[in-house]
RNA sequence: GCCGGGGUGGUGGAAUUGGUAGACACGCUAGACUUAGGAUCUAGUGCCGCAAGGUGUGCAGGUUCGAGUCCUGUCCCCGGUACCA
């Protein structure tokens, strides 16, 4: 014990401490040094010389180019993918080879089965760790990256993985990120990339925006620095537009169930309804117009609301005409200002424009251009209308007969306190040369266009259709006058149970609605919650807080008034930022109602309901207290109440998602520059294809700045450029892309990595895609995996990729833990370096150990002793050479075929650990027999070669093999030969094992029963009456007494 | 809290449709060969017991000729998620 402990510690010392320190400075030198040390041990051991063998076969494979995939092959393609590593300064982790080796086994098996296999590798090399490391050491990220990649490549090559190195990709290579930029511009051109101001977690020390998961206890996960919320303009990509397809298309692929589920949960689709609550009191509004028709229309759309529209004359004033300019908002405001201040009701000003795409037009000007002032007096209204019609028709004809356009309506409401609210809407129309008779003499254009929502001419529309046409108009108008509160709920069936409403503190109406007495409290509450981070806010366990606004909303069905509260348990960024509270049937509302003594009204019946203590959230009851909806099931209630709301214009079916759009900007240096320029005249303009890539300038001052701007913003001669569209002065976008960008499409590039005309050729994509099997970490399920599926779908929609789903199968490997079961980490000093294992025991030992240490998808602790066990196995394999004989005993042949069968099926089910165990068992049998035929040995080596390619090839060559093993076919097993002549049969009495029998296979029941009864251990239990005998052929016999 | 996954020797882990629990490996014990190697070989190794035998897959029940496997309840561990209306 003492002896082995000492040597063991000595070994630990050599591996863990002395080399680790120097490795950082000069990796290559230390490898040699370690090799020398290892050799001195080898010379004294019986081990094969793994260093020489590893190098010899790696060289052989490289020269023979046998792992290079062919794009012009007639063979069936098979595409295996592992997540390409981020080349960190720490070098390869023992976790990397686990999945690389596992898929290497499959890749090698598939090649031997005759497939054209693509198993590529590359570098996901942009990213913060490199940039931070570069800053710390005062070096260029470019140099650090190159060095890290070289080290990773050396380490990976030392493992004998069958990657196609000729297809290596690197996300930081301009030839690669040219296409990342090009694809980003595709998003931009499709309108899916947009700029938006959002609040982000900002680490004041790293000077970078953090994702929520990077914030721990209101501090930066990375550096512990202070985190604050900052408003920041960011490029966003509209991944939410693909939410449904990202969920639904999971049906078409073979992902590990928990992976698919995690994605579905992350996207978080909820179906329900949006419901609008009006404010309680009736509002009088003065409409600033002298136009009866406009007033008429506004009254029409306000029907059913609590808005009463009045005219100036109602307040004893005359209507005034105001000169019109070209700015709609300014016009509307000027109209309202005529009366504002003279009455104590809100004043509404409005203006509309008829906008035809690509045509400069204004109805008043059209009128002026077709009739002179003299003519105007002389001509009839009908004649003028005809001339205007002719003018419009001319415009349409000049543009192929049809012009798309819209009505643009603007509302400005000035409230008695002087504040104003501006809203607008656009109603799409299509103008053509076809005239709908009779022509509207006062408004001739209404006879020339159809409304895009109804597909009809205005005059053709029924009243109902007119309401459809004017829906957006109505929303904008009412919104201007009196905001309604819109909520989202998954339980519209509980609408009758609403006893109060809650707004998120950030809700724009929160303060606006507060009554005079309550506004101070509300303001204080809003300010207090603004100071909290998302993490503090997000703790569901903490007691809920809130404050009453003093305002009430009108229930859309009962007309009752319910109080409106502000509380931070409602989140602004989900749904509409407001909820209808149903304390009887929602846990959170219940807790809040109990605390603030708000009423609880039960509307779903159930025996288990105990509303004194908890909310009743089960959905198997019937509706009660719900008027006409009583006795409906929950499902019927949801449908019934939703359609009732639709009928009333108070709500509609709606779906919301937890998934947010993708924040695509980083204000950091080490990423792909976003290829856009901003021009005063042309807005955002893409860099033309022939000027891509926009190369990241190599600069010394790439430190992040505290103003939240990218370091690129400081390079004046790079930022200032010329607008590609108008040639005027313009500024480059200085944000860079997140490190998820390059990894969102690398699997496409592998199919055709050297193409300079396209990111990959159509033929290559068609031949290789989709990826047959993609393996990666669970931690990438909701980010990389989702992003890349989305990215691929988008490119597919644009016609650039032939498949909608990029990966046919997705599997995940388990983490490798330290010996004590904790996570390996540099700070704990328990990281195992693969180099040490390769140097001391050889690549094959590391490969096989990582496959053997446990089920592939489960986490497993590292074990130094386990490594040695595998090393011993490989030594035993090498020693098989001594046993070669012509013996082909029935037992050994059967053992061989059982092993072949087991290894074959285990590889397919990714049960590598039991495949290795099967080979170990087989080798143990050969050692026991001290005999193996050359044929059997060579068959075994063909099975071993995917696992331990160096050892297998070496022994094959030493025992007379002339080819590279990889060029041979995968061994087939014979089902017949796996069968044994003699089987062991269990003898049970009442299900308890009493004896075992060796019997000829296929023995019948009578024979087995007789043999069993003859056993004395069995006989003594069978003295009573035997009621029943259960017989399972070749397995067991069970006596029931 | 909710949603997944899982509890099997001293350890990592094996166990087709319910059919000999503990394959394979580590560790340990004894011995052989050796001067010593992190080597090899032989035998043993779930637990209790000298043995016969009993007992045993987190715990408590149930179904069955027979349960690690199926059912009910319960406890614990790991992962994901977190006021998502």
Coordinates of C-alpha atoms (C1' of nucleotides) in Angstrom, one line a residue, chain A residues 3 7 46 261 270 489-490 537-538 540 542 544 569 571 574 579 588 658 841 852-853 855 865 872 876 913 920-921 924 984 986 994 1020 1030 1035-1036 1038, chain B residues 3-5 12-17 19-21 23-28 36-42 52-55 65-66 80-85:
Chain A
X3 CA 4.7 1.6 -2.0
X7 CA 4.7 6.1 -6.9
X46 CA 6.5 -4.5 -21.0
X261 CA -38.1 19.6 -25.2
X270 CA -48.4 30.0 -25.3
X489 CA -54.0 35.5 -21.1
X490 CA -53.9 31.8 -21.7
X537 CA -37.1 41.0 -9.9
X538 CA -37.2 37.4 -11.1
X540 CA -40.7 34.1 -7.7
X542 CA -40.1 36.6 -2.7
X544 CA -45.1 40.2 -4.1
X569 CA -44.5 40.5 -10.7
X571 CA -43.0 41.6 -16.7
X574 CA -43.7 39.2 -22.0
X579 CA -52.4 41.1 -16.9
X588 CA -49.5 34.6 -8.4
X658 CA -40.9 33.6 -24.4
X841 CA 0.1 6.0 -22.4
X852 CA -15.0 3.2 -21.7
X853 CA -15.6 5.5 -18.7
X855 CA -22.4 5.9 -20.9
X865 CA -6.7 4.0 -12.4
X872 CA -3.3 -2.8 -19.7
X876 CA -2.7 -7.5 -23.7
X913 CA -18.6 1.6 -23.1
X920 CA -12.0 -6.8 -23.4
X921 CA -14.0 -10.0 -22.7
X924 CA -9.5 -12.2 -22.0
X984 CA -26.8 -22.8 -18.8
X986 CA -31.5 -21.7 -14.3
X994 CA -31.7 -23.4 -6.6
X1020 CA -35.3 -31.3 -1.5
X1030 CA -42.7 -22.7 -16.0
X1035 CA -33.2 -20.1 -20.2
X1036 CA -34.9 -21.5 -17.1
X1038 CA -39.3 -22.8 -12.5
Chain B
rC3 C1' -40.2 20.1 -16.0
rG4 C1' -36.7 16.2 -17.2
rG5 C1' -33.1 12.2 -15.8
rG12 C1' -17.0 3.7 -12.5
rG13 C1' -20.7 1.0 -14.3
rA14 C1' -23.5 -4.1 -17.0
rA15 C1' -28.2 -6.5 -17.3
rU16 C1' -33.4 -8.1 -25.1
rU17 C1' -39.9 -8.8 -24.4
rG19 C1' -36.5 -14.8 -16.8
rU20 C1' -29.4 -17.0 -13.2
rA21 C1' -28.5 -9.2 -10.5
rA23 C1' -20.8 -8.2 -17.4
rC24 C1' -16.3 -5.2 -18.1
rA25 C1' -12.9 -2.2 -15.5
rC26 C1' -10.9 -0.2 -11.0
rG27 C1' -9.8 -1.3 -6.0
rC28 C1' -8.8 -4.9 -2.4
rA36 C1' 10.7 -3.4 -7.5
rG37 C1' 7.7 -2.3 -12.9
rG38 C1' 2.1 2.5 -12.7
rA39 C1' 4.8 -5.1 -14.9
rU40 C1' 2.9 -10.1 -15.6
rC41 C1' 0.4 -14.7 -14.1
rU42 C1' -3.0 -17.7 -10.7
rA52 C1' -25.8 -25.2 5.8
rG53 C1' -28.2 -21.3 4.5
rG54 C1' -30.2 -16.5 4.5
rU55 C1' -30.3 -11.9 2.3
rC65 C1' -44.7 -18.7 -11.1
rG66 C1' -40.9 -14.9 -11.3
rG80 C1' -32.9 22.4 -16.9
rU81 C1' -36.0 26.5 -15.7
rA82 C1' -37.6 30.2 -12.8
rC83 C1' -43.3 35.5 -11.1
rC84 C1' -43.8 33.8 -18.9
rA85 C1' -50.1 35.5 -17.1

